[in-house]
Amino acid sequence: MKHLKRLAMCLLLSFSLTVGAFAADVPESFTCENINGQQRIVKTYVLPASADPDALREAPFEYEGYRYTWAYTTKEDNPYTLTKTVTETVTVETAKNDLTAILEQLAPTIAYDDGEYAGELALDHTTLQTVAAGYETRSSTVSETKTISGLASNDMSYVPGTTVKNGLTLKLANVEWQVTATGLVGEELLPCEYQAVATYRGSSSYRAATGYVTTAEYRGEVSASGIESITYTVVFTGEHIEPVVGGEEDDAAVSRGQHSASLLSGLAGFLGVAALLGGAAWLWLHRKNVYVYVPGTKPRDYRLVRKYRVDGELSIDITDLNVDPEGNVAVEIRRPLAKKIKGRAFTVIYKGKGYCYDVRSDSPGDWHEFNLKTFEEVQLE
């Protein structure tokens, strides 16, 4: 009977500790130890940076003959660093399509900062593309000079009224007469030969660029860092509970009815505690281990939309979720499952299409973002 009562008390205490853990956060480890004569219980938690460590301080409790009280809490930051390749497009305008003038407008590097990721991007010269910003109609004057020699007189009939240059017809604008030879007529020296220097003019129009626009890409690897989680170590120290010694009891005076009632009461308590423990254990073993998120209202802000339980089959089907079919989705595989399947493939299914990727991280879990448009047809069993 005494052994039965002791077993029931131990189960009840274990259940109270388990329920307390479920009510708050589940510890990563639970250690009961004796160091230099001091009895201690050490609980370790890995929590988000926003968690309140004061919530881990528990009220005094009894365990295996000791009464434990909170002693102190230590913490250790778990930093993270993420990297990704970024491409930024820059546009500049120049008056001429001249590479030297264009490069003067483009810096070799530019700074990148989206509020989370930051770094420096370098100009990729192979991506330069230059086009005209626009066109306008312009006009110009075309002229041509012709010399007509060996003319007997300075008669305009010897000079054509038009001429053609580069396919453009020019009109006669001016004629300059020159005497090229003289002769005696009686006793007088008179001109006997002329040449005409004729000038022709015309106007032409053409389309000219008003300026030039060049686009160029800057590429580079940027990084984001911060505190991913915090490891809290909560220490409780225990004091031995001295047993209460009572007076001698005459066992023969205890009636058989009282003994039976006590036995039944202890058995009922044991069965009740066992049922509660079984329920708690079932909840622990069947807790959700894959979370699905969609973008929130702010950049890099995601909101949780569904939790899944994944055991043998490494896949989930999110077809029934109310999500944007062309939007982004993030899947978080919680740490216990991520530890088991790190390096293995995980599949997300949406409306008969699938997206498969490898689990990369197991601390504190694996986070993967993708766009639903990248899903491909899969053969579903």
C-alpha positions as a Markdown table, in Angstrom:
| # | Residue | x | y | z |
|---|---|---|---|---|
| 1 | Met | 0.0 | 0.0 | 0.0 |
| 2 | Lys | 2.8 | 2.4 | 0.9 |
| 3 | His | 4.6 | 1.6 | -2.4 |
| 4 | Leu | 1.3 | 2.2 | -4.3 |
| 5 | Lys | 0.8 | 5.6 | -2.7 |
| 6 | Arg | 4.4 | 6.6 | -3.4 |
| 7 | Leu | 4.1 | 5.6 | -7.1 |
| 8 | Ala | 0.9 | 7.6 | -7.4 |
| 9 | Met | 2.5 | 10.7 | -5.9 |
| 10 | Cys | 5.5 | 10.4 | -8.3 |
| 11 | Leu | 3.2 | 10.1 | -11.2 |
| 12 | Leu | 1.1 | 13.1 | -10.0 |
| 13 | Leu | 4.3 | 15.2 | -9.6 |
| 14 | Ser | 5.6 | 14.2 | -13.0 |
| 15 | Phe | 2.2 | 15.0 | -14.5 |
| 16 | Ser | 2.2 | 18.4 | -12.8 |
| 17 | Leu | 5.7 | 19.2 | -14.2 |
| 18 | Thr | 4.6 | 18.0 | -17.7 |
| 19 | Val | 1.4 | 20.0 | -17.7 |
| 20 | Gly | 3.4 | 23.1 | -16.5 |
| 21 | Ala | 5.7 | 22.7 | -19.4 |
| 22 | Phe | 2.8 | 22.3 | -21.9 |
| 23 | Ala | 1.2 | 25.4 | -20.4 |
| 24 | Ala | 4.3 | 27.5 | -21.0 |
| 25 | Asp | 7.3 | 26.3 | -23.1 |
| 26 | Val | 8.6 | 22.8 | -23.4 |
| 27 | Pro | 12.2 | 22.5 | -22.1 |
| 28 | Glu | 14.9 | 21.2 | -24.4 |
| 29 | Ser | 16.3 | 19.2 | -21.4 |
| 30 | Phe | 15.5 | 18.4 | -17.8 |
| 31 | Thr | 18.3 | 17.3 | -15.5 |
| 32 | Cys | 18.2 | 16.3 | -11.8 |
| 33 | Glu | 21.7 | 16.4 | -10.3 |
| 34 | Asn | 23.7 | 16.7 | -7.0 |
| 35 | Ile | 26.8 | 18.8 | -7.2 |
| 36 | Asn | 29.0 | 19.0 | -4.0 |
| 37 | Gly | 26.1 | 18.1 | -1.8 |
| 38 | Gln | 23.7 | 20.5 | -3.4 |
| 39 | Gln | 20.6 | 19.1 | -5.0 |
| 40 | Arg | 19.5 | 20.8 | -8.2 |
| 41 | Ile | 17.1 | 20.6 | -11.1 |
| 42 | Val | 18.2 | 22.3 | -14.3 |
| 43 | Lys | 15.8 | 23.0 | -17.2 |
| 44 | Thr | 17.0 | 24.4 | -20.5 |
| 45 | Tyr | 14.8 | 26.3 | -22.9 |
| 46 | Val | 15.4 | 27.6 | -26.4 |
| 47 | Leu | 12.9 | 30.5 | -27.0 |
| 48 | Pro | 12.5 | 33.4 | -29.4 |
| 49 | Ala | 14.3 | 36.7 | -28.5 |
| 50 | Ser | 10.9 | 38.3 | -27.7 |
| 51 | Ala | 10.0 | 35.7 | -25.0 |
| 52 | Asp | 9.9 | 36.8 | -21.4 |
| 53 | Pro | 12.4 | 34.8 | -19.3 |
| 54 | Asp | 10.5 | 35.7 | -16.1 |
| 55 | Ala | 7.7 | 33.3 | -17.2 |
| 56 | Leu | 10.2 | 30.4 | -16.7 |
| 57 | Arg | 10.4 | 31.0 | -12.9 |
| 58 | Glu | 8.2 | 28.4 | -11.3 |
| 59 | Ala | 6.6 | 28.4 | -7.9 |
| 60 | Pro | 8.3 | 26.1 | -5.3 |
| 61 | Phe | 7.5 | 22.4 | -6.0 |
| 62 | Glu | 8.4 | 19.0 | -4.4 |
| 63 | Tyr | 10.1 | 16.2 | -6.3 |
| 64 | Glu | 11.5 | 12.9 | -5.0 |
| 65 | Gly | 11.9 | 14.0 | -1.4 |
| 66 | Tyr | 13.1 | 17.5 | -2.0 |
| 67 | Arg | 11.5 | 20.9 | -2.1 |
| 68 | Tyr | 12.8 | 23.0 | -5.0 |
| 69 | Thr | 12.9 | 26.7 | -5.4 |
| 70 | Trp | 14.1 | 28.9 | -8.2 |
| 71 | Ala | 17.7 | 30.0 | -7.8 |
| 72 | Tyr | 18.8 | 31.8 | -11.0 |
| 73 | Thr | 18.4 | 31.9 | -14.8 |
| 74 | Thr | 21.2 | 32.4 | -17.3 |
| 75 | Lys | 20.9 | 33.1 | -21.0 |
| 76 | Glu | 23.0 | 32.7 | -24.1 |
| 77 | Asp | 22.2 | 34.4 | -27.4 |
| 78 | Asn | 22.0 | 32.2 | -30.5 |
| 79 | Pro | 22.9 | 34.5 | -33.4 |
| 80 | Tyr | 22.2 | 33.9 | -37.0 |
| 81 | Thr | 23.6 | 35.1 | -40.3 |
| 82 | Leu | 21.7 | 34.7 | -43.6 |
| 83 | Thr | 23.0 | 35.5 | -47.1 |
| 84 | Lys | 21.5 | 35.9 | -50.5 |
| 85 | Thr | 22.4 | 37.2 | -54.0 |
| 86 | Val | 20.6 | 40.4 | -55.0 |
| 87 | Thr | 20.3 | 42.2 | -58.3 |
| 88 | Glu | 19.4 | 45.9 | -58.6 |
| 89 | Thr | 18.6 | 47.7 | -61.8 |
| 90 | Val | 19.8 | 51.3 | -62.2 |
| 91 | Thr | 18.8 | 53.8 | -65.0 |
| 92 | Val | 20.9 | 56.8 | -66.2 |
| 93 | Glu | 20.4 | 59.3 | -69.0 |
| 94 | Thr | 23.1 | 60.8 | -71.3 |
| 95 | Ala | 23.0 | 63.2 | -74.2 |
| 96 | Lys | 25.1 | 60.9 | -76.4 |
| 97 | Asn | 25.4 | 57.2 | -76.9 |
| 98 | Asp | 29.0 | 57.3 | -75.7 |
| 99 | Leu | 30.3 | 54.5 | -73.4 |
| 100 | Thr | 32.7 | 56.9 | -71.6 |
| 101 | Ala | 29.9 | 59.4 | -70.8 |
| 102 | Ile | 27.7 | 56.5 | -69.7 |
| 103 | Leu | 30.2 | 55.0 | -67.3 |
| 104 | Glu | 30.8 | 58.5 | -65.8 |
| 105 | Gln | 27.1 | 58.3 | -64.6 |
| 106 | Leu | 27.4 | 54.8 | -63.1 |
| 107 | Ala | 29.2 | 54.2 | -59.8 |
| 108 | Pro | 31.4 | 51.1 | -59.6 |
| 109 | Thr | 29.4 | 49.9 | -56.5 |
| 110 | Ile | 26.2 | 50.9 | -54.7 |
| 111 | Ala | 25.0 | 50.2 | -51.2 |
| 112 | Tyr | 22.1 | 47.9 | -50.6 |
| 113 | Asp | 19.8 | 47.9 | -47.5 |
| 114 | Asp | 16.2 | 46.7 | -47.4 |
| 115 | Gly | 15.9 | 47.0 | -43.6 |
| 116 | Glu | 16.9 | 43.4 | -43.1 |
| 117 | Tyr | 19.6 | 42.5 | -45.6 |
| 118 | Ala | 22.5 | 44.9 | -46.2 |
| 119 | Gly | 25.7 | 44.8 | -48.3 |
| 120 | Glu | 27.4 | 46.2 | -51.4 |
| 121 | Leu | 26.6 | 45.5 | -55.0 |
| 122 | Ala | 29.0 | 45.8 | -57.9 |
| 123 | Leu | 28.3 | 47.0 | -61.5 |
| 124 | Asp | 28.0 | 44.2 | -64.0 |
| 125 | His | 29.3 | 45.8 | -67.3 |
| 126 | Thr | 27.9 | 43.0 | -69.4 |
| 127 | Thr | 24.3 | 44.1 | -68.6 |
| 128 | Leu | 24.5 | 47.6 | -70.0 |
| 129 | Gln | 21.7 | 48.4 | -72.5 |
| 130 | Thr | 21.3 | 51.8 | -74.2 |
| 131 | Val | 18.3 | 52.9 | -76.2 |
| 132 | Ala | 17.1 | 56.3 | -77.5 |
| 133 | Ala | 15.0 | 58.3 | -75.0 |
| 134 | Gly | 12.9 | 59.7 | -77.9 |
| 135 | Tyr | 13.1 | 61.2 | -81.3 |
| 136 | Glu | 12.5 | 64.6 | -82.9 |
| 137 | Thr | 12.5 | 65.9 | -86.5 |
| 138 | Arg | 15.4 | 68.2 | -87.5 |
| 139 | Ser | 16.3 | 70.0 | -90.7 |
| 140 | Ser | 19.6 | 71.0 | -92.4 |
| 141 | Thr | 20.7 | 73.0 | -95.5 |
| 142 | Val | 22.4 | 71.1 | -98.3 |
| 143 | Ser | 24.5 | 73.0 | -100.8 |
| 144 | Glu | 26.5 | 72.2 | -104.0 |
| 145 | Thr | 28.8 | 74.3 | -106.2 |
| 146 | Lys | 29.3 | 73.6 | -109.9 |
| 147 | Thr | 31.6 | 75.3 | -112.4 |
| 148 | Ile | 30.6 | 75.5 | -116.1 |
| 149 | Ser | 33.4 | 76.4 | -118.4 |
| 150 | Gly | 34.0 | 77.3 | -122.1 |
| 151 | Leu | 30.9 | 79.4 | -122.4 |
| 152 | Ala | 30.8 | 81.9 | -125.3 |
| 153 | Ser | 28.7 | 84.4 | -123.3 |
| 154 | Asn | 27.4 | 84.9 | -119.8 |
| 155 | Asp | 24.0 | 83.7 | -120.8 |
| 156 | Met | 21.9 | 82.1 | -118.0 |
| 157 | Ser | 20.5 | 79.6 | -120.4 |
| 158 | Tyr | 23.9 | 77.8 | -120.1 |
| 159 | Val | 23.3 | 77.2 | -116.3 |
| 160 | Pro | 20.9 | 74.4 | -115.3 |
| 161 | Gly | 18.2 | 75.5 | -112.8 |
| 162 | Thr | 18.6 | 72.4 | -110.6 |
| 163 | Thr | 21.0 | 69.7 | -109.6 |
| 164 | Val | 20.9 | 66.4 | -107.6 |
| 165 | Lys | 23.0 | 65.6 | -104.6 |
| 166 | Asn | 22.7 | 62.3 | -102.6 |
| 167 | Gly | 19.2 | 61.9 | -104.0 |
| 168 | Leu | 18.1 | 65.4 | -103.0 |
| 169 | Thr | 17.2 | 67.9 | -105.7 |
| 170 | Leu | 18.8 | 71.3 | -105.2 |
| 171 | Lys | 17.7 | 74.6 | -106.8 |
| 172 | Leu | 19.9 | 77.2 | -108.3 |
| 173 | Ala | 20.6 | 79.9 | -105.7 |
| 174 | Asn | 23.4 | 82.1 | -107.2 |
| 175 | Val | 25.6 | 82.3 | -110.3 |
| 176 | Glu | 29.0 | 84.0 | -110.4 |
| 177 | Trp | 30.4 | 84.8 | -114.0 |
| 178 | Gln | 34.0 | 84.8 | -114.6 |
| 179 | Val | 35.9 | 85.8 | -117.8 |
| 180 | Thr | 38.3 | 83.1 | -118.8 |
| 181 | Ala | 39.6 | 84.5 | -122.2 |
| 182 | Thr | 39.7 | 87.8 | -124.2 |
| 183 | Gly | 40.2 | 88.8 | -127.8 |
| 184 | Leu | 40.7 | 91.9 | -130.1 |
| 185 | Val | 37.7 | 93.2 | -131.8 |
| 186 | Gly | 39.1 | 96.0 | -134.0 |
| 187 | Glu | 41.4 | 97.8 | -131.7 |
| 188 | Glu | 39.4 | 96.8 | -128.5 |
| 189 | Leu | 40.1 | 93.9 | -126.2 |
| 190 | Leu | 36.9 | 92.2 | -125.3 |
| 191 | Pro | 35.9 | 89.0 | -123.4 |
| 192 | Cys | 35.4 | 86.0 | -125.6 |
| 193 | Glu | 35.0 | 83.1 | -123.2 |
| 194 | Tyr | 33.2 | 82.8 | -119.8 |
| 195 | Gln | 32.7 | 80.3 | -117.0 |
| 196 | Ala | 29.8 | 80.2 | -114.5 |
| 197 | Val | 30.2 | 79.2 | -110.9 |
| 198 | Ala | 26.7 | 78.1 | -109.9 |
| 199 | Thr | 25.6 | 77.6 | -106.3 |
| 200 | Tyr | 22.6 | 75.3 | -105.6 |
| 201 | Arg | 20.8 | 74.9 | -102.2 |
| 202 | Gly | 18.1 | 72.8 | -100.7 |
| 203 | Ser | 16.8 | 71.6 | -97.3 |
| 204 | Ser | 16.5 | 68.1 | -95.8 |
| 205 | Ser | 14.8 | 66.7 | -92.7 |
| 206 | Tyr | 15.8 | 63.7 | -90.5 |
| 207 | Arg | 14.9 | 62.0 | -87.3 |
| 208 | Ala | 17.4 | 62.5 | -84.4 |
| 209 | Ala | 17.5 | 61.1 | -80.9 |
| 210 | Thr | 16.7 | 63.6 | -78.1 |
| 211 | Gly | 18.9 | 61.6 | -75.7 |
| 212 | Tyr | 19.8 | 58.1 | -74.5 |
| 213 | Val | 18.7 | 55.9 | -71.6 |
| 214 | Thr | 21.0 | 53.2 | -70.3 |
| 215 | Thr | 20.0 | 50.4 | -67.8 |
| 216 | Ala | 22.6 | 48.5 | -65.9 |
| 217 | Glu | 22.5 | 45.8 | -63.2 |
| 218 | Tyr | 24.4 | 45.7 | -60.0 |
| 219 | Arg | 24.9 | 42.3 | -58.3 |
| 220 | Gly | 26.3 | 41.1 | -55.0 |
| 221 | Glu | 25.8 | 39.0 | -51.9 |
| 222 | Val | 24.1 | 40.7 | -49.0 |
| 223 | Ser | 23.6 | 39.4 | -45.5 |
| 224 | Ala | 21.2 | 39.7 | -42.5 |
| 225 | Ser | 22.2 | 39.0 | -39.0 |
| 226 | Gly | 20.5 | 39.1 | -35.6 |
| 227 | Ile | 19.4 | 37.0 | -32.6 |
| 228 | Glu | 17.6 | 33.9 | -33.8 |
| 229 | Ser | 16.8 | 32.6 | -30.4 |
| 230 | Ile | 18.0 | 32.6 | -26.8 |
| 231 | Thr | 19.0 | 29.6 | -24.7 |
| 232 | Tyr | 17.8 | 30.0 | -21.1 |
| 233 | Thr | 19.1 | 27.7 | -18.3 |
| 234 | Val | 16.8 | 27.8 | -15.3 |
| 235 | Val | 18.3 | 26.4 | -12.0 |
| 236 | Phe | 16.2 | 25.2 | -9.0 |
| 237 | Thr | 17.9 | 24.2 | -5.8 |
| 238 | Gly | 16.3 | 21.6 | -3.5 |
| 239 | Glu | 16.1 | 21.1 | 0.3 |
| 240 | His | 15.6 | 17.6 | 1.7 |
| 241 | Ile | 12.1 | 17.2 | 3.2 |
| 242 | Glu | 12.3 | 15.7 | 6.7 |
| 243 | Pro | 9.7 | 13.0 | 7.2 |
| 244 | Val | 7.1 | 13.6 | 9.9 |
| 245 | Val | 7.3 | 11.0 | 12.7 |
| 246 | Gly | 4.0 | 10.2 | 14.4 |
| 247 | Gly | 3.1 | 8.1 | 17.5 |
| 248 | Glu | 2.9 | 4.3 | 17.4 |
| 249 | Glu | -0.1 | 3.0 | 15.7 |
| 250 | Asp | -1.9 | -0.1 | 16.5 |
| 251 | Asp | -2.4 | -1.8 | 13.1 |
| 252 | Ala | -4.8 | -4.2 | 14.7 |
| 253 | Ala | -7.1 | -1.3 | 15.5 |
| 254 | Val | -7.5 | -0.4 | 11.9 |
| 255 | Ser | -10.7 | -2.0 | 10.5 |
| 256 | Arg | -10.7 | -4.0 | 7.3 |
| 257 | Gly | -13.3 | -1.6 | 5.9 |
| 258 | Gln | -11.0 | 1.4 | 6.3 |
| 259 | His | -8.1 | -0.5 | 4.8 |
| 260 | Ser | -10.2 | -1.5 | 1.7 |
| 261 | Ala | -11.4 | 2.1 | 1.3 |
| 262 | Ser | -7.9 | 3.4 | 1.4 |
| 263 | Leu | -6.7 | 0.9 | -1.1 |
| 264 | Leu | -9.6 | 1.7 | -3.5 |
| 265 | Ser | -9.0 | 5.4 | -3.1 |
| 266 | Gly | -5.3 | 5.1 | -3.8 |
| 267 | Leu | -6.0 | 2.8 | -6.8 |
| 268 | Ala | -8.6 | 5.3 | -8.2 |
| 269 | Gly | -6.1 | 8.2 | -7.8 |
| 270 | Phe | -3.4 | 6.1 | -9.5 |
| 271 | Leu | -5.7 | 5.3 | -12.5 |
| 272 | Gly | -6.8 | 9.0 | -12.8 |
| 273 | Val | -3.2 | 10.2 | -12.8 |
| 274 | Ala | -2.2 | 7.5 | -15.3 |
| 275 | Ala | -5.1 | 8.6 | -17.6 |
| 276 | Leu | -4.0 | 12.2 | -17.4 |
| 277 | Leu | -0.4 | 11.3 | -18.0 |
| 278 | Gly | -1.4 | 9.2 | -21.0 |
| 279 | Gly | -3.4 | 12.1 | -22.4 |
| 280 | Ala | -0.5 | 14.5 | -21.9 |
| 281 | Ala | 1.9 | 12.0 | -23.5 |
| 282 | Trp | -0.4 | 11.6 | -26.5 |
| 283 | Leu | -0.5 | 15.4 | -26.9 |
| 284 | Trp | 3.3 | 15.6 | -26.7 |
| 285 | Leu | 3.8 | 12.8 | -29.3 |
| 286 | His | 1.2 | 14.2 | -31.7 |
| 287 | Arg | 2.0 | 17.9 | -31.5 |
| 288 | Lys | 2.1 | 19.9 | -34.7 |
| 289 | Asn | 5.6 | 20.1 | -36.2 |
| 290 | Val | 5.2 | 21.9 | -39.6 |
| 291 | Tyr | 3.9 | 25.5 | -39.7 |
| 292 | Val | 2.7 | 27.4 | -42.8 |
| 293 | Tyr | 2.9 | 31.2 | -43.1 |
| 294 | Val | 1.8 | 33.8 | -45.7 |
| 295 | Pro | 3.1 | 37.4 | -46.1 |
| 296 | Gly | 1.6 | 39.9 | -43.7 |
| 297 | Thr | 1.0 | 43.6 | -44.2 |
| 298 | Lys | 4.6 | 44.7 | -43.6 |
| 299 | Pro | 7.8 | 43.7 | -45.5 |
| 300 | Arg | 9.4 | 40.5 | -44.2 |
| 301 | Asp | 6.3 | 40.0 | -41.9 |
| 302 | Tyr | 4.6 | 36.6 | -42.1 |
| 303 | Arg | 1.5 | 35.4 | -40.3 |
| 304 | Leu | 0.8 | 31.8 | -39.3 |
| 305 | Val | -2.2 | 30.2 | -41.2 |
| 306 | Arg | -2.0 | 26.5 | -40.4 |
| 307 | Lys | -0.1 | 23.8 | -38.4 |
| 308 | Tyr | 0.4 | 20.3 | -39.6 |
| 309 | Arg | 1.6 | 17.0 | -38.1 |
| 310 | Val | 4.1 | 15.2 | -40.2 |
| 311 | Asp | 5.4 | 11.7 | -39.3 |
| 312 | Gly | 6.5 | 9.2 | -42.0 |
| 313 | Glu | 5.4 | 10.9 | -45.2 |
| 314 | Leu | 7.6 | 14.0 | -45.7 |
| 315 | Ser | 5.0 | 16.2 | -47.4 |
| 316 | Ile | 2.0 | 18.4 | -46.7 |
| 317 | Asp | -0.9 | 19.4 | -48.9 |
| 318 | Ile | -1.9 | 23.1 | -48.6 |
| 319 | Thr | -4.6 | 23.0 | -51.3 |
| 320 | Asp | -7.4 | 23.9 | -48.8 |
| 321 | Leu | -5.6 | 27.0 | -47.6 |
| 322 | Asn | -7.0 | 30.4 | -48.7 |
| 323 | Val | -3.8 | 31.7 | -50.3 |
| 324 | Asp | -2.9 | 33.8 | -53.3 |
| 325 | Pro | -2.2 | 31.2 | -56.1 |
| 326 | Glu | 0.6 | 33.6 | -57.4 |
| 327 | Gly | 1.8 | 34.7 | -54.0 |
| 328 | Asn | 4.5 | 33.6 | -51.6 |
| 329 | Val | 4.3 | 30.9 | -48.9 |
| 330 | Ala | 6.8 | 30.1 | -46.1 |
| 331 | Val | 7.1 | 26.6 | -44.5 |
| 332 | Glu | 8.7 | 26.2 | -41.1 |
| 333 | Ile | 9.7 | 22.7 | -40.0 |
| 334 | Arg | 10.1 | 22.7 | -36.2 |
| 335 | Arg | 13.3 | 21.7 | -34.6 |
| 336 | Pro | 12.5 | 18.2 | -33.4 |
| 337 | Leu | 11.4 | 17.1 | -36.9 |
| 338 | Ala | 14.1 | 19.2 | -38.7 |
| 339 | Lys | 16.8 | 17.3 | -36.7 |
| 340 | Lys | 15.4 | 13.9 | -37.9 |
| 341 | Ile | 15.1 | 14.8 | -41.6 |
| 342 | Lys | 17.9 | 17.3 | -42.2 |
| 343 | Gly | 19.4 | 16.8 | -45.7 |
| 344 | Arg | 16.3 | 14.9 | -46.9 |
| 345 | Ala | 13.7 | 16.2 | -49.4 |
| 346 | Phe | 10.4 | 17.7 | -48.2 |
| 347 | Thr | 7.4 | 18.3 | -50.6 |
| 348 | Val | 4.7 | 20.9 | -50.4 |
| 349 | Ile | 1.6 | 20.2 | -52.6 |
| 350 | Tyr | -0.9 | 22.8 | -53.9 |
| 351 | Lys | -3.7 | 21.9 | -56.3 |
| 352 | Gly | -2.0 | 18.9 | -57.8 |
| 353 | Lys | 1.4 | 20.6 | -58.2 |
| 354 | Gly | 4.4 | 20.2 | -55.9 |
| 355 | Tyr | 7.5 | 22.0 | -54.7 |
| 356 | Cys | 10.3 | 19.9 | -53.4 |
| 357 | Tyr | 13.3 | 21.2 | -51.5 |
| 358 | Asp | 16.0 | 19.9 | -49.1 |
| 359 | Val | 15.8 | 20.6 | -45.4 |
| 360 | Arg | 18.9 | 22.6 | -44.6 |
| 361 | Ser | 18.8 | 23.6 | -41.0 |
| 362 | Asp | 17.9 | 22.0 | -37.7 |
| 363 | Ser | 18.5 | 24.8 | -35.2 |
| 364 | Pro | 16.0 | 26.1 | -34.2 |
| 365 | Gly | 14.2 | 24.7 | -37.3 |
| 366 | Asp | 14.1 | 24.9 | -41.1 |
| 367 | Trp | 12.5 | 28.0 | -42.8 |
| 368 | His | 11.9 | 27.9 | -46.5 |
| 369 | Glu | 10.1 | 30.6 | -48.6 |
| 370 | Phe | 8.8 | 30.0 | -52.2 |
| 371 | Asn | 6.3 | 31.3 | -54.7 |
| 372 | Leu | 3.3 | 29.2 | -55.6 |
| 373 | Lys | 4.0 | 29.8 | -59.4 |
| 374 | Thr | 7.1 | 27.8 | -59.1 |
| 375 | Phe | 5.2 | 24.6 | -58.4 |
| 376 | Glu | 5.4 | 21.8 | -61.0 |
| 377 | Glu | 3.2 | 18.9 | -61.9 |
| 378 | Val | 3.7 | 16.0 | -59.6 |
| 379 | Gln | 2.4 | 12.4 | -59.8 |
| 380 | Leu | 0.2 | 11.9 | -56.8 |
| 381 | Glu | -0.5 | 8.4 | -55.5 |
